[in-house]
PDB file of C-alpha atoms in Angstrom:
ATOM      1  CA  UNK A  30      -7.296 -32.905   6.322  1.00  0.00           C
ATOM      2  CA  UNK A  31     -10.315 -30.726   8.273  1.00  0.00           C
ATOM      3  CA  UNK A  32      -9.687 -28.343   5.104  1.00  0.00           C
ATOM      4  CA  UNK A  33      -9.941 -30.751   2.419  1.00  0.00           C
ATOM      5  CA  UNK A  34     -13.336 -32.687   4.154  1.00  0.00           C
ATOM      6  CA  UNK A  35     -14.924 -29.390   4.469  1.00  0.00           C
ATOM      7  CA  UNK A  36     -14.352 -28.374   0.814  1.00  0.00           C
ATOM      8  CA  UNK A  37     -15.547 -31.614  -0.217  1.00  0.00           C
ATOM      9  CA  UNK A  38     -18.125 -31.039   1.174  1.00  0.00           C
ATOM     10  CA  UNK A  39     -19.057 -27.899  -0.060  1.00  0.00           C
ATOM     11  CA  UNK A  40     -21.502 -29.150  -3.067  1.00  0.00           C
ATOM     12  CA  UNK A  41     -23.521 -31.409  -0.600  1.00  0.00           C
ATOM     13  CA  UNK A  42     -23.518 -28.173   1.859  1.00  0.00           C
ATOM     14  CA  UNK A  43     -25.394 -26.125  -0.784  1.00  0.00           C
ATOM     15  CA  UNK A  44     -27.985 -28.811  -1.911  1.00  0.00           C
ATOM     16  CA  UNK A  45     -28.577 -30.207   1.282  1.00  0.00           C
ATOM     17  CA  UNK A  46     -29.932 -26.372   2.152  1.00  0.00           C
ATOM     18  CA  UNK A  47     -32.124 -25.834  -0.982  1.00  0.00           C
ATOM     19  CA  UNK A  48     -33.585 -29.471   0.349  1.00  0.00           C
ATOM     20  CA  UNK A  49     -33.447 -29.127   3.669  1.00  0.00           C
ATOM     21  CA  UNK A  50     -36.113 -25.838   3.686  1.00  0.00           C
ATOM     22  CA  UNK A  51     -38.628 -28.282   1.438  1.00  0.00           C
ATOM     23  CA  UNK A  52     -38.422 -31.429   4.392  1.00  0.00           C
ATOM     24  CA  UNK A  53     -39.161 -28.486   6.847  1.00  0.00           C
ATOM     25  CA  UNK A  54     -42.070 -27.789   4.832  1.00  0.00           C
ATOM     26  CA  UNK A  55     -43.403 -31.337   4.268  1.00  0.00           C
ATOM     27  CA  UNK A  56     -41.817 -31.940   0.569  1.00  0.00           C
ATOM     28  CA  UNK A  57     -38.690 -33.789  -0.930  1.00  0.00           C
ATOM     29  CA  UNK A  58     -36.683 -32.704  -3.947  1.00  0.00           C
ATOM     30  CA  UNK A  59     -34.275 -35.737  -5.757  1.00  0.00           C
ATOM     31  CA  UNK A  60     -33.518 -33.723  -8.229  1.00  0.00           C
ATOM     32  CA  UNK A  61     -30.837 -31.027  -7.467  1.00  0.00           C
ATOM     33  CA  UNK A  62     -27.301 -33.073  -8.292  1.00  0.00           C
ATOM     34  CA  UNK A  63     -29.014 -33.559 -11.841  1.00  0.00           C
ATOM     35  CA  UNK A  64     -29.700 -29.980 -12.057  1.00  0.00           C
ATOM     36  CA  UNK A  65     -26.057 -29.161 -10.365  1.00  0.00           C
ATOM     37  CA  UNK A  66     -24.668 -31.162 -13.378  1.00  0.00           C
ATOM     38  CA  UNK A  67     -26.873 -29.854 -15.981  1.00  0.00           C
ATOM     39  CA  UNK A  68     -25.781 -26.696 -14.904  1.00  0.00           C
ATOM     40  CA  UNK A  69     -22.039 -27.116 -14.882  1.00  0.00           C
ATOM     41  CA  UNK A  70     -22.384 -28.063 -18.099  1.00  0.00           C
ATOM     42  CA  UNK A  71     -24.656 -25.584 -19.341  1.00  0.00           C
ATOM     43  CA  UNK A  72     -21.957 -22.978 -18.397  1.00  0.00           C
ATOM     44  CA  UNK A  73     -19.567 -24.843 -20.652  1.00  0.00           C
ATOM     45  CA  UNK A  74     -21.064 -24.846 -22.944  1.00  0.00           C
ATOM     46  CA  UNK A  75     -22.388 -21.072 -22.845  1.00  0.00           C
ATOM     47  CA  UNK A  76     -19.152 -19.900 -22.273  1.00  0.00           C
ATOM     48  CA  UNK A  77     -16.681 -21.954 -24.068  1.00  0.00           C
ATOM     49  CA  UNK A  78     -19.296 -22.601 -27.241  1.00  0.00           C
ATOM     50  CA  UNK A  79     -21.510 -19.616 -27.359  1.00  0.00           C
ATOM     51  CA  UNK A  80     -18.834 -17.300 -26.350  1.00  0.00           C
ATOM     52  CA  UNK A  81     -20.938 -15.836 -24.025  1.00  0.00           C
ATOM     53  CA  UNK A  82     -19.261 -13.819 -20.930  1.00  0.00           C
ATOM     54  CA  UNK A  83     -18.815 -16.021 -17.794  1.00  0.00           C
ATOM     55  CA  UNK A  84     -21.269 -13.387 -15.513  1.00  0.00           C
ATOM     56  CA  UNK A  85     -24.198 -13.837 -18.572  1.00  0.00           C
ATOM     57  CA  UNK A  86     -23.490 -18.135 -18.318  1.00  0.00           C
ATOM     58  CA  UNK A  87     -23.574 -17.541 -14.680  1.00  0.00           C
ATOM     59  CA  UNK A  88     -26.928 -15.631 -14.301  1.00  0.00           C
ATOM     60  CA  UNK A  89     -28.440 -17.970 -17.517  1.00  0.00           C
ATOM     61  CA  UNK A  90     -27.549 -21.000 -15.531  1.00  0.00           C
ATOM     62  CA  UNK A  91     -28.790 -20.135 -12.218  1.00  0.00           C
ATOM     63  CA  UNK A  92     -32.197 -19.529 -13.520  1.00  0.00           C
ATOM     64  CA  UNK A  93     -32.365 -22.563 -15.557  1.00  0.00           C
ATOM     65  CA  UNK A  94     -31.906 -24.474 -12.233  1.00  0.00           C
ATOM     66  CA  UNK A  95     -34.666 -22.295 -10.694  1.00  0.00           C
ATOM     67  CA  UNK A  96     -36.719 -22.850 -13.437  1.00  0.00           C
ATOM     68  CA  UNK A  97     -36.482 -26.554 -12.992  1.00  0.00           C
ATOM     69  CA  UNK A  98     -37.563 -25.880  -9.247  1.00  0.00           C
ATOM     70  CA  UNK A  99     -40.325 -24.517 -10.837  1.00  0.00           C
ATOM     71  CA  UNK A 100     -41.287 -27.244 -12.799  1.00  0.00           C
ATOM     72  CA  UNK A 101     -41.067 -29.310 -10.213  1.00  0.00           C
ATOM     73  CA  UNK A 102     -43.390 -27.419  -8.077  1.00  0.00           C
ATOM     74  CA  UNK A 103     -46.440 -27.311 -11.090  1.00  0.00           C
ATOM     75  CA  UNK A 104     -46.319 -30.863 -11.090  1.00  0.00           C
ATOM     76  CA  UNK A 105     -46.490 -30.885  -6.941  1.00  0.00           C
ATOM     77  CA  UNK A 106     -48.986 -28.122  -7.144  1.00  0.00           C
ATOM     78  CA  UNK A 107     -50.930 -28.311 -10.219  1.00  0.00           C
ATOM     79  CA  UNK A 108     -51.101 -32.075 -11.369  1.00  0.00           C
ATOM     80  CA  UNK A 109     -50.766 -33.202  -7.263  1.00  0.00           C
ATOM     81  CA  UNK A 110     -48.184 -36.128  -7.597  1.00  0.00           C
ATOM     82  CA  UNK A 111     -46.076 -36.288  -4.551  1.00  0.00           C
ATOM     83  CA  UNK A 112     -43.234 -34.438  -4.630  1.00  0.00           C
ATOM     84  CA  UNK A 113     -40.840 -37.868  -4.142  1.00  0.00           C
ATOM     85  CA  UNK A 114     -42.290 -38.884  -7.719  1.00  0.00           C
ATOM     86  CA  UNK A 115     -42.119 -35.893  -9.392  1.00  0.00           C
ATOM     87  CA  UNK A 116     -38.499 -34.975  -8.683  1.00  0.00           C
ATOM     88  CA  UNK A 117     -37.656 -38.534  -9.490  1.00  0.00           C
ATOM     89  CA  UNK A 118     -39.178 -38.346 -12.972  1.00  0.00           C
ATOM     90  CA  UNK A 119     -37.274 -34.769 -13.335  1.00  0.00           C
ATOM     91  CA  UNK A 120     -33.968 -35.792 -12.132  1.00  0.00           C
ATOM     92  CA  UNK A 121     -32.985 -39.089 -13.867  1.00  0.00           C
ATOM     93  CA  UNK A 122     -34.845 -38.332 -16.729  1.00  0.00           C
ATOM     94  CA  UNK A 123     -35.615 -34.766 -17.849  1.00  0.00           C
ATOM     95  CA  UNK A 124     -32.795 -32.961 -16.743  1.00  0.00           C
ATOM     96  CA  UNK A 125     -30.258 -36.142 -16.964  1.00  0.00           C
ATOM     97  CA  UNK A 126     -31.890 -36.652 -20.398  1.00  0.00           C
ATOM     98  CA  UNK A 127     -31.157 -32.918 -21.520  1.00  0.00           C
ATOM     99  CA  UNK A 128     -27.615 -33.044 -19.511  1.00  0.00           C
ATOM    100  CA  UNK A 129     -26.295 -35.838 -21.838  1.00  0.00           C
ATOM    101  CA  UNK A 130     -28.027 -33.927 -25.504  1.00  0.00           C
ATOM    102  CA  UNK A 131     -26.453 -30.530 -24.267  1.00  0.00           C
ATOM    103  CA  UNK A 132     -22.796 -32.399 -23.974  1.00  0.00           C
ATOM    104  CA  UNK A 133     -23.247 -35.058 -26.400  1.00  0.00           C
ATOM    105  CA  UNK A 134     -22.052 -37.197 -23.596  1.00  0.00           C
ATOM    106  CA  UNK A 135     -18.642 -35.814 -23.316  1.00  0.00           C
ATOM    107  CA  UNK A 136     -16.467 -33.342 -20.878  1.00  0.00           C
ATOM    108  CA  UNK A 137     -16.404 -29.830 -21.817  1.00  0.00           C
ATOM    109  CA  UNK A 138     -13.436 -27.857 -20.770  1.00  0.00           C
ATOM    110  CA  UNK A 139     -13.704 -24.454 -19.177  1.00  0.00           C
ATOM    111  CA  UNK A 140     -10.390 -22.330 -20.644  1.00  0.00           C
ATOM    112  CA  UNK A 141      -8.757 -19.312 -17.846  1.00  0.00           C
ATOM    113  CA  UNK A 142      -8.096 -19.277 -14.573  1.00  0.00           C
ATOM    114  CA  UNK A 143      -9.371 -17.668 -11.100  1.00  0.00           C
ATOM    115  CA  UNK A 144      -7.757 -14.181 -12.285  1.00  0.00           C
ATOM    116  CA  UNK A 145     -10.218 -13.860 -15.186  1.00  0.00           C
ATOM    117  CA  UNK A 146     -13.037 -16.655 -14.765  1.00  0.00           C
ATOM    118  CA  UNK A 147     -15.522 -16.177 -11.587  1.00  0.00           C
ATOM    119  CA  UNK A 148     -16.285 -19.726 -11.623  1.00  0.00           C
ATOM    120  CA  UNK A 149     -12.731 -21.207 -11.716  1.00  0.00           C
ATOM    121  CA  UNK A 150     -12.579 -18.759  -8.534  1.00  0.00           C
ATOM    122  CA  UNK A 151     -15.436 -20.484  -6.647  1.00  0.00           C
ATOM    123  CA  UNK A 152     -13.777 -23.323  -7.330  1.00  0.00           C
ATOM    124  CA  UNK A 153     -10.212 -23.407  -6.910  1.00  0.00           C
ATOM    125  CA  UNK A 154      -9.520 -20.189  -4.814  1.00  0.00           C
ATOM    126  CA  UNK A 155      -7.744 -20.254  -1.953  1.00  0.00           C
ATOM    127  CA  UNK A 156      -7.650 -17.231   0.536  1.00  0.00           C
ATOM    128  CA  UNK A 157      -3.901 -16.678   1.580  1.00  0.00           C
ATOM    129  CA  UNK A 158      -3.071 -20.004  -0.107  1.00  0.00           C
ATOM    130  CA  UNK A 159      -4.806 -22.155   2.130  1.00  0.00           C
ATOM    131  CA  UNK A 160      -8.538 -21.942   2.592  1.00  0.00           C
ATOM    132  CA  UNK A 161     -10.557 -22.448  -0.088  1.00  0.00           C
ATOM    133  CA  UNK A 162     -13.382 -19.803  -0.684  1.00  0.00           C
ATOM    134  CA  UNK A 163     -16.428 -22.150  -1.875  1.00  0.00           C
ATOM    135  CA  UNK A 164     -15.765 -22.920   1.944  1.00  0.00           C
ATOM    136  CA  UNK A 165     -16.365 -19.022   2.463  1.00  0.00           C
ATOM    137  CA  UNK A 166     -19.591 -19.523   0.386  1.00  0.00           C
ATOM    138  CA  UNK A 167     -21.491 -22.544   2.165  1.00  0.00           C
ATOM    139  CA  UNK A 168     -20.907 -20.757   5.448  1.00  0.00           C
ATOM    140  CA  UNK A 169     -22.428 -17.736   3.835  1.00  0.00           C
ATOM    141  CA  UNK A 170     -25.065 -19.754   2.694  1.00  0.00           C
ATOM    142  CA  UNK A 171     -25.841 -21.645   5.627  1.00  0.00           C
ATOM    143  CA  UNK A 172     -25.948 -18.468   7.446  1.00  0.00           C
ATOM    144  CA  UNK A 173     -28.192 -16.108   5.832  1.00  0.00           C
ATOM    145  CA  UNK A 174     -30.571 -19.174   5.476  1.00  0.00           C
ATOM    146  CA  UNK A 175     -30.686 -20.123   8.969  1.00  0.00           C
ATOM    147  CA  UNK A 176     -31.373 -16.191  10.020  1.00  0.00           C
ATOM    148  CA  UNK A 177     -34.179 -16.726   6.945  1.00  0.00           C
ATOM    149  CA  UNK A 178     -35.379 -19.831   8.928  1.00  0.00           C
ATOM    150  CA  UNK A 179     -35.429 -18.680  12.771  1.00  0.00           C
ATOM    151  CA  UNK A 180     -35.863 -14.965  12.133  1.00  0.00           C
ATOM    152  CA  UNK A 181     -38.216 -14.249   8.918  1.00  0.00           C
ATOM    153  CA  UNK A 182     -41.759 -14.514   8.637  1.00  0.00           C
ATOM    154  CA  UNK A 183     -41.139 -16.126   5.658  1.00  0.00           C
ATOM    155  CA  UNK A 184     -38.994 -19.188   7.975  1.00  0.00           C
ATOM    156  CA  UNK A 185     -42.059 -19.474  10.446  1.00  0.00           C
ATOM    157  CA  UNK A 186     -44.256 -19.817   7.297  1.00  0.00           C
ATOM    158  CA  UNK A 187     -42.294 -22.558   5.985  1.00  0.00           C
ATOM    159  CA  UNK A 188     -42.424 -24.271   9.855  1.00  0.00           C
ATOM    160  CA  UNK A 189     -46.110 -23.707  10.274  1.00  0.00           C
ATOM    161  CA  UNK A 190     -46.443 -25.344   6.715  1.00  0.00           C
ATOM    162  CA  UNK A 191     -44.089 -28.535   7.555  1.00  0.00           C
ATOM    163  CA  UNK A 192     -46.194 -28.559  10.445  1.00  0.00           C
ATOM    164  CA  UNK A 193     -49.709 -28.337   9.745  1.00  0.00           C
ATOM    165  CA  UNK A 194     -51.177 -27.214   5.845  1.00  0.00           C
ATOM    166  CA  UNK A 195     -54.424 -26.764   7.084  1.00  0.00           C
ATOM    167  CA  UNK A 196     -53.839 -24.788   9.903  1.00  0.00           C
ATOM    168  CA  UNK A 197     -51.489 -22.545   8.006  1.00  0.00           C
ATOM    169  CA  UNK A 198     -54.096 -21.692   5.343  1.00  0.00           C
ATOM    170  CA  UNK A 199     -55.958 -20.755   8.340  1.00  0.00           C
ATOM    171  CA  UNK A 200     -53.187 -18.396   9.319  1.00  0.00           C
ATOM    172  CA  UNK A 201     -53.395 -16.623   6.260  1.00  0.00           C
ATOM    173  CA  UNK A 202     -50.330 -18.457   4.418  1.00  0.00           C
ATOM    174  CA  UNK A 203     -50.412 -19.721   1.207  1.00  0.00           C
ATOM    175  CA  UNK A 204     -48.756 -23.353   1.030  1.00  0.00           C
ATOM    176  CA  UNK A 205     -48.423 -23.463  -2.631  1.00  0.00           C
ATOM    177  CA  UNK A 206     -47.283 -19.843  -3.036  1.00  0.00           C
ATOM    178  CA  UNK A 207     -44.340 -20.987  -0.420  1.00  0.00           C
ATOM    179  CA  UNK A 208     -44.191 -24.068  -2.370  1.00  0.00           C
ATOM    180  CA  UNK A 209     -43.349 -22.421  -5.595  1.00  0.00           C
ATOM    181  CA  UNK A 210     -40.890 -20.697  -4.019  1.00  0.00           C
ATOM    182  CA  UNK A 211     -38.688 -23.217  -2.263  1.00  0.00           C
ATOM    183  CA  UNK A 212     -38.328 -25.347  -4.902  1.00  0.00           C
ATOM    184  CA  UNK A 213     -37.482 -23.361  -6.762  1.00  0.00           C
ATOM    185  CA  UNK A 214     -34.972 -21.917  -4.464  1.00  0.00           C
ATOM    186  CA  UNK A 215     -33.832 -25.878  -4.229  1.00  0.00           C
ATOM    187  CA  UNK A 216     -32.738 -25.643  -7.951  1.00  0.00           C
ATOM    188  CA  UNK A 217     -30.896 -22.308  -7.776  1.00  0.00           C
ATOM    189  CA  UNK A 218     -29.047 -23.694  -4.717  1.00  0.00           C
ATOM    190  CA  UNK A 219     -28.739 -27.168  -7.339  1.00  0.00           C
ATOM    191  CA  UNK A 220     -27.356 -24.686  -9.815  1.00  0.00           C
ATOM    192  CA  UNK A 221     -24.818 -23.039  -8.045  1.00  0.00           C
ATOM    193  CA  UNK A 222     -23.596 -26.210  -6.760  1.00  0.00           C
ATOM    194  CA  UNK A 223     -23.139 -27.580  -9.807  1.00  0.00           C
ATOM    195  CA  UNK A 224     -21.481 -24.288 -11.126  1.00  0.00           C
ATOM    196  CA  UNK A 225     -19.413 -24.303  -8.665  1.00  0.00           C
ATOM    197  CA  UNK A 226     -18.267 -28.369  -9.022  1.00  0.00           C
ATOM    198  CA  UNK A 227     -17.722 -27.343 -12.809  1.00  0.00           C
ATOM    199  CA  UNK A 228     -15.326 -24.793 -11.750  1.00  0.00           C
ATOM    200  CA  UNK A 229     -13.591 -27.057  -9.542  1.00  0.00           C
ATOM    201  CA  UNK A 230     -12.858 -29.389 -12.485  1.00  0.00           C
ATOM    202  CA  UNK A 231     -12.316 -26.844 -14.949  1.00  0.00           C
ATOM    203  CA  UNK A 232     -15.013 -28.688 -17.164  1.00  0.00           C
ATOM    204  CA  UNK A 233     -18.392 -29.817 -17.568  1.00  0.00           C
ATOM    205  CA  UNK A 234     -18.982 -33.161 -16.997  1.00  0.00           C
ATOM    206  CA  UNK A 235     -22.123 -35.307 -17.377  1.00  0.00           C
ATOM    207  CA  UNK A 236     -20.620 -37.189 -14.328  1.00  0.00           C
ATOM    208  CA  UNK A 237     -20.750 -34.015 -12.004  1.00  0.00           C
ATOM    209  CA  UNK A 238     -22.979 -33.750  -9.265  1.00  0.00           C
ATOM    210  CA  UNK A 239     -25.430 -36.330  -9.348  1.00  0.00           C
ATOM    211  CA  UNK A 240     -23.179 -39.280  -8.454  1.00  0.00           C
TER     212      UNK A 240
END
């Protein structure tokens, strides 16, 4: 039972990091279970109707949800809407929007197995039969950001930011530059989420990780 809470918990796990560095540093990001299921489904579809190798869908995939971090970070930064609005108008509707054209609202199965397919791996490995390793990868994940946080420059930065804008610009920091950078490290963690949901399933789904 502690096994299978923990692994489904394992998509939330990676989000909730990706989101959890923006709250630190005075934003919000909604959009991350769209881009998670854009994502899965972008592999699909990469792989299983381009033909493209699973590491190139991979890579193509995670960048597309850092892109959309990205996006989301020029409409903070650049056009100043709060970040709660702008993710909300990304989510739902851009990426949802582009989700549902890529599939043409349908499930698109993902053909091997975790001998031959890194994703299905992620997924549906288990180490010596029993513990899954996406459980492996959120505690990897969770780690090397919380050394990030407490032991980086770059984690007091994002602190001092949460904290106080003005008095960070003050410091020398650059809130937008930061900014720019955690969101879109919020869609690459979206991303891989997703990817790895997809995996799990053996398919992209335009259900995945946004409900």
């Amino acid at each position: 039972n502690i096994r299978n809470i923990l692994n489904s918990m394992v998509i939330y796990t990676l989000m909730a990091v990706g989101v959890g560095l923006l709250i630190i540093s005075g934003e919000i990001d909604l959009s991350p279970g769209y881009v998670g299921t854009f994502s899965g489904v972008l592999f699909a579809v990469l792989s299983e109707q381009a033909g493209l190798p699973w590491y190139l869908s991979l890579v193509l995939c995670l960048l597309a949800g850092a892109a959309f971090g990205l996006f989301n970070a020029l409409l903070v930064n650049k056009f100043r809407l709060p970040s709660f609005i702008a993710t909300l108008a990304t989510g739902p509707f851009i990426v949802k929007g582009l989700t549902y054209i890529l599939s043409n609202g349908g499930v698109i199965t993902l053909s091997g197995s975790t001998d031959d397919n890194f994703v299905i791996f992620l997924g549906l490995y288990r180490i010596a039969k029993f513990v899954p390793v996406s459980i492996i990868l959120a505690l990897v994940v969770i780690t090397v950001y919380g050394i990030i946080l407490s032991k980086s420059e770059f984690g007091r930065s994002v602190y001092l930011i949460g904290s106080n804008k003005m008095a960070s610009r003050f410091a020398g920091i650059e809130p937008k530059k930061i900014s720019y950078i955690l969101f879109a490290n919020s869609g690459f963690l979206g991303a891989l989420a997703g990817i790895v949901y997809a995996g799990r399933l053996k398919a992209g789904n335009v259900e995945g990780t946004n409900t």
